[in-house]
XYZ file of C-alpha atoms in Angstrom:
568
model
C 101.656 118.859 93.022
C 100.384 121.846 90.981
C 101.509 125.129 91.687
C 98.884 127.125 93.585
C 96.991 129.678 91.293
C 95.373 132.423 93.236
C 93.533 135.599 92.107
C 91.399 138.023 94.509
C 88.450 139.493 93.000
C 85.656 141.378 94.071
C 82.459 140.577 92.091
C 81.061 143.665 91.628
C 84.505 145.580 90.928
C 86.043 143.011 88.344
C 84.665 140.190 86.322
C 86.065 137.095 85.245
C 89.140 138.203 83.406
C 89.811 138.145 79.425
C 92.767 135.138 79.879
C 89.920 132.721 81.021
C 91.913 131.157 83.606
C 89.138 132.225 86.259
C 86.397 131.699 84.133
C 87.609 128.147 83.202
C 87.801 126.965 86.887
C 84.889 124.680 87.603
C 84.760 123.146 91.008
C 84.378 125.521 93.715
C 84.454 124.923 97.343
C 82.225 126.301 100.359
C 82.140 129.444 101.684
C 83.788 130.305 105.224
C 82.527 128.995 108.737
C 79.392 130.459 109.974
C 78.096 132.258 106.591
C 75.194 134.654 107.405
C 72.184 134.145 105.422
C 72.091 136.871 102.927
C 68.901 138.987 102.609
C 70.174 141.539 100.162
C 72.147 141.972 96.793
C 74.903 143.237 98.977
C 75.130 140.211 101.061
C 75.949 138.131 98.189
C 78.030 140.669 96.353
C 80.501 141.132 99.191
C 81.760 137.629 99.091
C 85.313 137.542 97.203
C 86.338 134.649 95.142
C 89.246 132.713 95.177
C 90.537 130.582 92.610
C 93.007 127.833 93.868
C 94.304 124.354 92.137
C 91.902 125.386 89.168
C 88.744 125.424 91.673
C 86.549 128.356 92.505
C 86.031 129.271 96.061
C 83.495 131.314 97.752
C 85.069 133.169 100.766
C 84.729 136.016 102.859
C 85.079 139.402 101.757
C 88.405 140.067 103.988
C 89.885 137.182 105.142
C 91.605 135.505 102.578
C 94.310 133.278 104.438
C 94.742 129.924 103.262
C 92.824 128.446 106.498
C 89.767 130.037 104.774
C 90.346 127.967 101.393
C 88.780 124.602 101.258
C 90.232 122.516 98.292
C 87.444 119.676 97.185
C 90.157 117.188 95.698
C 88.566 114.259 98.195
C 85.228 114.484 96.259
C 84.947 111.703 93.719
C 83.138 112.811 90.816
C 81.761 110.209 88.264
C 83.672 111.471 85.535
C 86.744 114.041 85.205
C 86.494 116.455 82.572
C 88.849 119.386 81.893
C 87.593 122.891 82.947
C 84.825 124.453 80.688
C 86.091 127.167 78.114
C 84.204 130.184 77.189
C 83.613 128.752 73.931
C 83.649 125.324 72.263
C 81.770 122.325 71.868
C 79.765 120.873 74.936
C 80.680 117.911 76.263
C 78.629 115.183 78.015
C 78.908 115.785 81.797
C 77.681 113.902 84.739
C 78.106 116.594 87.418
C 78.103 116.140 91.102
C 79.934 113.986 93.864
C 79.329 110.252 94.439
C 77.956 109.044 97.254
C 79.115 105.516 96.901
C 82.828 105.107 98.617
C 82.988 108.395 100.569
C 84.202 107.834 104.212
C 82.540 108.821 107.008
C 84.461 111.961 107.571
C 83.975 112.812 103.827
C 80.532 112.663 104.223
C 80.443 114.778 107.399
C 82.834 117.100 105.355
C 80.352 117.329 102.625
C 77.519 118.012 105.167
C 79.382 121.216 106.286
C 80.277 122.382 102.977
C 76.386 121.999 101.972
C 75.009 123.896 104.941
C 77.550 126.738 104.528
C 76.612 126.891 100.445
C 72.845 126.861 101.581
C 73.099 129.793 104.150
C 75.248 131.835 101.639
C 72.545 131.405 98.760
C 69.476 131.508 101.314
C 67.659 134.615 100.113
C 67.592 132.810 96.645
C 66.299 129.390 97.958
C 63.749 131.320 100.263
C 62.127 133.167 97.733
C 58.930 132.635 96.238
C 58.711 133.119 92.377
C 55.289 134.312 92.556
C 56.396 137.155 94.892
C 59.033 138.424 91.820
C 57.205 141.660 91.381
C 55.729 142.163 94.994
C 59.031 141.776 96.595
C 61.524 142.730 93.860
C 63.385 139.835 93.438
C 65.426 140.677 90.589
C 66.776 143.649 92.452
C 68.064 141.319 95.201
C 70.626 139.918 92.647
C 73.954 141.311 92.622
C 74.454 144.124 89.852
C 76.940 141.868 88.079
C 74.713 138.992 88.083
C 72.045 141.052 86.688
C 73.953 142.321 83.863
C 74.937 138.571 83.046
C 71.510 137.124 82.925
C 69.643 140.035 81.620
C 68.400 139.351 78.089
C 69.357 135.580 78.177
C 66.530 133.482 76.388
C 65.344 130.331 77.755
C 67.731 127.943 75.642
C 70.853 130.138 76.835
C 69.751 129.712 80.532
C 69.763 125.832 79.957
C 73.013 125.893 78.470
C 74.757 128.615 80.297
C 73.200 128.785 83.665
C 71.774 125.286 84.162
C 74.822 123.620 82.170
C 72.557 121.336 80.250
C 73.254 122.101 76.567
C 71.881 120.161 73.513
C 73.815 117.611 72.351
C 76.730 118.873 70.049
C 75.759 122.789 71.015
C 78.275 125.079 71.353
C 78.944 127.046 74.460
C 79.154 130.699 73.655
C 79.055 133.244 76.325
C 77.978 136.540 75.066
C 79.540 138.347 77.616
C 82.205 137.442 80.460
C 80.467 136.330 83.733
C 81.196 137.403 87.235
C 83.270 135.186 89.142
C 80.613 134.879 92.013
C 78.100 133.746 89.548
C 80.228 130.942 87.874
C 81.189 130.113 91.475
C 77.704 129.468 92.195
C 76.878 127.246 88.963
C 79.964 124.979 89.758
C 79.423 124.988 93.500
C 75.918 123.544 92.604
C 77.160 120.834 90.492
C 80.236 120.236 92.777
C 78.235 119.423 95.862
C 75.341 117.538 94.807
C 75.005 113.842 94.496
C 75.269 112.861 90.838
C 71.771 111.851 89.657
C 73.389 109.734 86.373
C 73.068 106.213 86.788
C 76.624 104.466 86.417
C 75.136 101.994 83.701
C 74.882 103.034 79.902
C 72.398 101.178 78.088
C 69.872 101.505 75.249
C 66.762 103.261 76.065
C 63.941 100.926 76.669
C 61.377 103.562 74.963
C 63.241 103.544 71.645
C 60.689 101.293 69.977
C 57.575 102.659 71.424
C 57.640 105.896 73.774
C 54.620 104.060 76.030
C 56.163 100.379 76.482
C 59.178 99.528 77.930
C 60.898 96.921 76.063
C 62.485 95.214 78.996
C 58.996 94.202 80.568
C 56.541 91.915 79.015
C 53.223 92.896 77.909
C 51.274 92.088 80.952
C 53.640 93.839 83.363
C 53.191 96.703 80.922
C 49.157 97.086 81.448
C 47.907 99.869 83.472
C 51.525 100.988 84.137
C 52.727 104.506 82.691
C 56.128 104.396 81.138
C 57.611 106.394 84.028
C 56.375 103.821 86.454
C 57.499 101.134 84.122
C 60.838 101.999 84.299
C 60.873 102.562 88.066
C 59.519 99.265 89.118
C 61.762 97.259 86.673
C 64.965 99.243 87.916
C 63.827 99.222 91.352
C 62.643 95.559 91.651
C 65.851 94.438 89.926
C 67.930 96.166 92.515
C 65.619 94.811 95.317
C 65.990 91.190 93.880
C 69.916 91.601 93.695
C 69.861 92.986 97.382
C 67.553 89.971 98.578
C 70.042 87.400 97.188
C 73.337 88.985 98.625
C 71.602 89.580 102.061
C 69.803 86.307 102.151
C 66.108 87.836 102.643
C 63.318 85.648 103.074
C 60.912 88.179 102.532
C 60.316 91.612 101.059
C 58.014 94.445 102.429
C 56.690 96.759 100.264
C 55.669 99.951 102.071
C 53.356 102.765 100.774
C 52.852 100.431 97.886
C 49.756 102.233 96.074
C 48.163 100.100 93.333
C 50.980 97.380 93.974
C 52.631 97.879 90.453
C 56.182 97.452 92.288
C 55.081 94.555 94.491
C 53.461 92.801 91.432
C 56.530 92.802 89.352
C 58.807 91.676 92.309
C 56.616 88.687 93.091
C 54.957 87.625 89.875
C 57.722 88.908 87.522
C 60.551 88.029 89.916
C 59.928 85.423 92.273
C 59.859 87.243 95.374
C 57.679 86.545 98.510
C 56.203 90.038 98.957
C 54.213 91.495 101.475
C 52.626 94.878 100.322
C 51.358 97.696 102.942
C 49.310 100.530 101.724
C 47.237 102.684 103.821
C 44.429 103.619 101.371
C 41.814 100.420 100.939
C 40.799 101.685 97.907
C 44.160 101.361 96.387
C 44.454 97.945 98.145
C 41.350 96.870 96.635
C 42.529 98.063 92.931
C 45.638 96.119 93.706
C 44.252 92.915 94.193
C 41.953 93.201 91.206
C 45.167 93.954 88.929
C 46.688 90.883 90.811
C 44.081 88.609 89.352
C 44.187 90.257 85.950
C 47.828 89.803 85.795
C 47.731 86.154 86.613
C 45.468 85.296 84.181
C 47.344 87.236 81.463
C 50.447 85.260 82.622
C 48.396 81.761 82.468
C 47.490 82.904 78.790
C 50.824 83.858 77.603
C 52.271 80.842 78.973
C 49.989 78.605 76.965
C 50.609 80.739 73.740
C 54.413 80.799 74.391
C 55.483 78.261 76.983
C 59.277 79.341 76.433
C 58.686 83.126 77.054
C 57.019 82.538 80.448
C 59.026 81.508 83.538
C 57.456 78.082 84.723
C 57.075 77.245 88.729
C 54.756 78.308 91.357
C 53.528 81.966 91.328
C 53.372 83.819 94.875
C 51.077 87.093 94.446
C 52.008 89.823 96.750
C 50.156 89.511 100.266
C 48.073 92.985 100.495
C 47.553 94.468 103.861
C 45.485 97.658 104.543
C 48.040 99.712 106.961
C 49.104 102.896 108.135
C 52.902 103.012 109.101
C 53.661 105.859 111.376
C 57.150 107.438 111.556
C 57.178 107.465 115.037
C 55.889 103.977 116.309
C 56.989 100.502 115.252
C 54.003 98.544 112.937
C 53.629 95.196 114.143
C 52.048 94.259 110.786
C 55.133 95.476 108.947
C 57.329 92.953 110.898
C 54.925 90.298 110.906
C 56.333 87.263 108.479
C 54.321 85.623 106.009
C 53.435 81.864 106.629
C 56.083 79.830 104.912
C 56.197 76.226 105.158
C 59.718 75.024 106.648
C 60.866 78.586 107.462
C 61.492 79.230 110.990
C 62.404 82.666 111.118
C 62.263 85.724 108.585
C 64.710 88.282 107.224
C 62.842 91.187 106.115
C 63.888 93.690 103.262
C 62.068 96.800 103.350
C 61.584 98.914 100.480
C 59.441 101.724 99.207
C 59.215 103.427 95.588
C 58.771 107.354 96.352
C 57.828 106.677 100.027
C 56.217 110.197 100.490
C 57.719 112.602 103.307
C 57.728 110.668 106.614
C 56.912 107.273 105.258
C 60.464 107.188 104.244
C 61.802 108.232 107.598
C 59.529 105.337 108.949
C 61.317 102.799 106.839
C 64.717 103.965 108.342
C 63.761 103.517 112.102
C 62.209 100.225 111.493
C 65.359 99.103 110.039
C 67.384 100.711 112.733
C 65.107 99.101 115.691
C 64.325 95.625 114.025
C 66.519 92.793 114.343
C 64.383 90.896 111.493
C 64.935 93.896 109.110
C 68.436 93.402 107.456
C 68.105 95.488 104.349
C 66.420 98.385 103.358
C 66.342 99.896 99.402
C 64.184 103.312 99.524
C 63.617 105.983 97.101
C 62.387 108.883 98.865
C 59.904 112.124 97.842
C 57.976 114.762 98.901
C 60.579 116.340 101.265
C 58.144 119.327 101.778
C 55.951 116.788 103.771
C 58.588 115.777 106.110
C 57.448 116.781 109.823
C 59.121 119.860 111.010
C 60.471 117.974 114.247
C 61.582 114.423 114.251
C 62.242 113.775 110.401
C 65.179 116.063 109.550
C 67.489 116.267 110.866
C 67.983 112.488 111.952
C 71.703 112.291 112.612
C 73.354 114.080 115.190
C 76.223 115.336 113.223
C 74.005 117.406 110.911
C 71.925 118.868 113.737
C 75.166 120.506 115.437
C 75.798 122.107 112.374
C 75.192 125.812 112.127
C 72.584 126.516 109.315
C 71.642 123.125 109.064
C 67.522 123.999 109.217
C 65.568 123.427 105.996
C 62.072 125.330 106.114
C 59.184 124.089 103.956
C 60.346 126.515 101.115
C 63.649 124.714 100.656
C 62.234 121.178 101.070
C 59.474 121.985 98.583
C 61.921 123.327 96.120
C 64.133 120.204 96.267
C 61.117 118.340 94.431
C 61.587 120.392 91.581
C 62.660 118.619 88.329
C 65.826 119.911 87.046
C 66.459 117.920 83.978
C 62.805 118.365 82.760
C 62.821 122.110 83.479
C 66.304 122.398 81.382
C 64.454 120.485 78.379
C 61.450 122.898 78.813
C 64.076 125.895 78.300
C 65.806 124.089 75.552
C 62.377 124.102 73.743
C 61.407 127.316 74.748
C 57.827 126.516 74.907
C 55.049 128.785 75.903
C 54.305 127.046 79.055
C 57.182 128.917 80.638
C 55.189 132.136 80.986
C 53.294 130.752 83.559
C 55.388 131.935 86.721
C 55.442 135.408 85.090
C 51.630 135.464 84.781
C 51.188 134.061 88.271
C 53.872 136.930 89.768
C 51.883 139.495 87.777
C 48.589 138.178 89.365
C 49.999 138.165 93.021
C 51.017 141.897 92.705
C 47.238 142.500 91.398
C 46.104 140.513 94.674
C 48.196 142.102 96.813
C 46.852 145.825 95.592
C 43.066 144.434 96.040
C 43.672 142.680 99.137
C 46.832 143.003 101.060
C 46.339 140.444 103.622
C 45.764 137.789 101.012
C 49.279 136.450 100.367
C 50.263 133.562 97.984
C 46.722 132.044 97.772
C 46.525 128.803 96.013
C 45.136 129.213 92.441
C 43.700 126.227 90.893
C 45.039 125.390 87.649
C 44.125 127.871 84.582
C 43.831 125.829 81.500
C 45.848 126.619 78.311
C 47.587 129.792 79.950
C 49.687 129.998 76.743
C 46.662 131.293 74.749
C 45.736 133.534 77.377
C 46.307 137.273 77.406
C 48.182 138.371 80.449
C 44.874 140.699 81.667
C 42.441 137.429 80.792
C 44.732 135.245 83.140
C 44.623 137.705 86.029
C 40.942 138.180 85.690
C 40.366 134.304 85.757
C 43.209 133.989 88.739
C 41.235 136.732 90.822
C 37.865 134.641 90.164
C 39.663 131.533 91.789
C 40.910 133.283 94.928
C 37.410 134.751 95.649
C 37.845 138.508 94.342
C 36.083 140.500 91.773
C 37.369 139.275 88.189
C 36.199 142.875 87.032
C 38.515 144.748 88.901
C 40.115 147.548 86.997
C 43.383 146.559 85.924
C 46.365 148.730 85.002
C 47.055 147.210 81.743
C 50.455 149.063 81.345
C 51.928 147.577 84.257
C 50.746 143.920 83.482
C 52.590 144.427 80.073
C 55.377 145.384 81.818
C 55.563 142.596 84.121
C 55.213 140.400 81.027
C 58.158 141.995 79.245
C 60.256 140.670 82.245
C 59.313 137.099 81.417
C 62.800 136.141 80.715
C 63.957 137.691 84.296
C 61.499 135.626 85.961
C 62.552 132.418 84.295
C 66.390 133.261 84.992
C 65.618 133.937 88.590
C 63.645 130.649 89.018
C 66.571 129.129 87.249
C 69.094 130.152 89.838
C 66.742 128.462 92.558
C 66.222 125.208 90.685
C 70.219 125.193 90.430
C 70.710 125.282 94.048
C 67.728 122.729 94.455
C 69.556 119.918 94.340
C 71.955 120.559 96.869
C 68.976 120.659 99.666
C 68.056 116.981 98.400
C 71.635 115.982 98.911
C 72.032 117.427 102.295
C 68.536 115.578 103.311
C 69.873 112.254 101.692
C 73.085 112.563 103.236
C 71.581 113.029 106.677
C 69.751 109.788 106.395
C 72.945 108.227 105.362
C 75.257 109.605 108.600
C 72.235 108.704 110.759
C 72.351 104.821 109.910
C 76.221 105.147 110.139
C 75.733 106.409 113.630
C 73.551 103.553 114.302
C 76.304 101.184 113.353
C 74.710 100.160 109.837
C 76.150 100.540 106.267
C 74.592 102.655 103.762
C 75.068 103.863 100.337
C 73.033 105.830 97.700
C 72.781 104.971 94.108
C 71.036 106.774 91.224
C 69.058 103.858 89.439
C 66.344 105.939 87.428
C 67.152 108.070 84.376
C 66.680 111.418 85.830
C 64.443 112.551 82.869
C 61.753 109.712 83.630
C 62.179 110.233 87.382
C 63.890 112.965 88.841
C 63.840 111.437 92.390
C 66.235 108.670 91.439
C 68.199 108.214 94.559
C 67.805 104.766 96.288
C 68.898 104.492 99.866
C 70.568 101.037 100.545
C 71.210 99.858 104.194
C 72.503 96.917 105.334
C 73.492 95.642 108.770
C 76.541 93.809 107.467
C 79.148 95.111 105.006
C 78.436 93.987 101.435
C 82.307 94.519 99.971
C 82.530 93.710 96.343
C 78.938 92.598 95.973
C 77.929 96.169 96.276
C 78.981 96.511 92.941
C 76.336 94.283 91.513
C 73.906 96.632 92.429
C 75.190 99.456 90.062
C 74.920 97.387 86.990
C 71.759 96.993 84.580
C 70.584 93.598 84.020
C 71.024 92.049 80.627
C-alpha cells in the first residue's frame, strides 16, 4: 500500500505549499461527524485539512487522529485521472461517483459523507445571491478564499473553480489556493453522482442544431431539440427495460403534450397509457397523435423501406391527477389487450415534477402489477416538506439530513450551462449583481419587504444599473423615482465578479444536494426489498436533470449493462 503522507494545515495561516503535493490532491473525504452548521467566516476557516493517500480531507480544527480520517478509496469514479497540477493542459474529466454497482453499505456511507459536507458548507448553500450586499455575503467567506477568488474573471472561475476549462485550455492558477478551498472543490466533484453518460457517440445535432439526426422528421415536428434528445434516449431505455422485464404496458405519468408517449408507442411499438392532469395538454396531445399518424402514413407511401410496417398503437391518453400519498386506480388499470390475462406495468416519467416522482416510487413499491420503473425527476424545490424527503429510514436517521427549500431550489440549477456562460463571459452575468443591488435599495425604502419577486426585466445587459433599479422598484410596487445613491450603486456594480464568484461556489455544491435526494430514493427502494440503480442518460449540456432512476423487483444482473449503451 502507498505510504501515508500527512500534512496538517490551518487554512488562514498557511496556504497550499510550493512543492505542489497538497495542492495536487484531488478527492477529499467528508468532514467529521456532527459537523455544526457554519454561520460565519470563522466557522469555515476554523476547519483544518489533512492530506492522506493523495486525498484532501476536511477535518475538525483540533482532532487529527486517524479515526477522523475517511479515505474514499471505495468510491468508483467513472475514470481515473492523475492529480491536477497547478500548471498544464486540461484533460477531459468525468468527475463524481458512479451510482451503479455501489453496495448498500457504500451507498449508506456516501449518504453519511454528503450530510457532513452539506452541514459544513451550509452557510454558502443557505445564502440567497440577491442578498449579496444586504447580508455582506462576501465577508462570510474566509479571508484566504476571498484573496484567491477576488479579481477572477468569469472564464477563470469556470476553469479554476468549477473545473470546466475550454477544450485544450491550460489551467494556470495566478496564486496558490488555500487547502480548504481546494478541498471544497475536490469534495464537490468526488461525492456527486457523475452526470456524464457512459456512451460516446457523435452529436445528433452536428448537421442541424434544431433537428436530431436520430429521429425521423415526423417525430421531430413540434419538438424542441432538448426534448428530441430526451424522448429518444429515455424512450430507448424504456424499450430495453420493458423487453428485459417482460412488461406488457408502459404508463407515462405527467406526460404533458405526449411527446415521449408518442415516440414510445408509434416509434418503438410499445403499448402506452399516458396520464396528464391538465386537460388542455391532453387534448393537444391527441391532436398531435393524429397529425403524426397522418405524417407516418404519407412517409410510408413515399418511402416504404424507411417506415416500419405493422399495426400502429397510438398512446391512450387519460386526464388524471396522480397524488403522491394515495394510489391511483387509473394508473393501475390495464389497457384491454386481446389474449392478455394480466398486465405487467412499467412506470416512467420524464422530468416528473416535485412530488410526482415520489408518487411513481410509491406505486412501484405498493403495487404487484408494477414490475419496473424508469423515472427522471426535477423541480426538487416543489417536494412537500413532509413525506417526500427523506423517504429512506437511513437518511432520516442522519444528523444534518434536512434540505430546506433554498437548498432544493439550488439543486435545480444547471452547472454545465452556467460554466459555459462563464466561459463566454456574456453580459447576462451581471443580472445577479443588478438584482442584489436592487434588493439593497428595496430594503432601504421598505425594510419589511424581503426578496420580492421581480418579473423579468428585458435586455438587462443594455441597461445602466440605475435604470435597472428604477424598473425593478416599479415592478415591486415602489416609487421608481426614489432618490438613488449612484455612487453606492456603482460601487455595487464594481463587485460584479465577486457576486459571480459567490454564486459559482454555491453552484459547485448544488450537485451534492441532488445526489443526496436521489440517493435517498435509491436507499428507500432497497429498504423495501427492491433493486435500484441510477444512470446518466442525457447530455448534461442539453438536459441538466439527466439522471434516470431505474428500479426492478428482481435483479437484472448482466442485462442491466444493455441499459447503459447507446442504440446504433
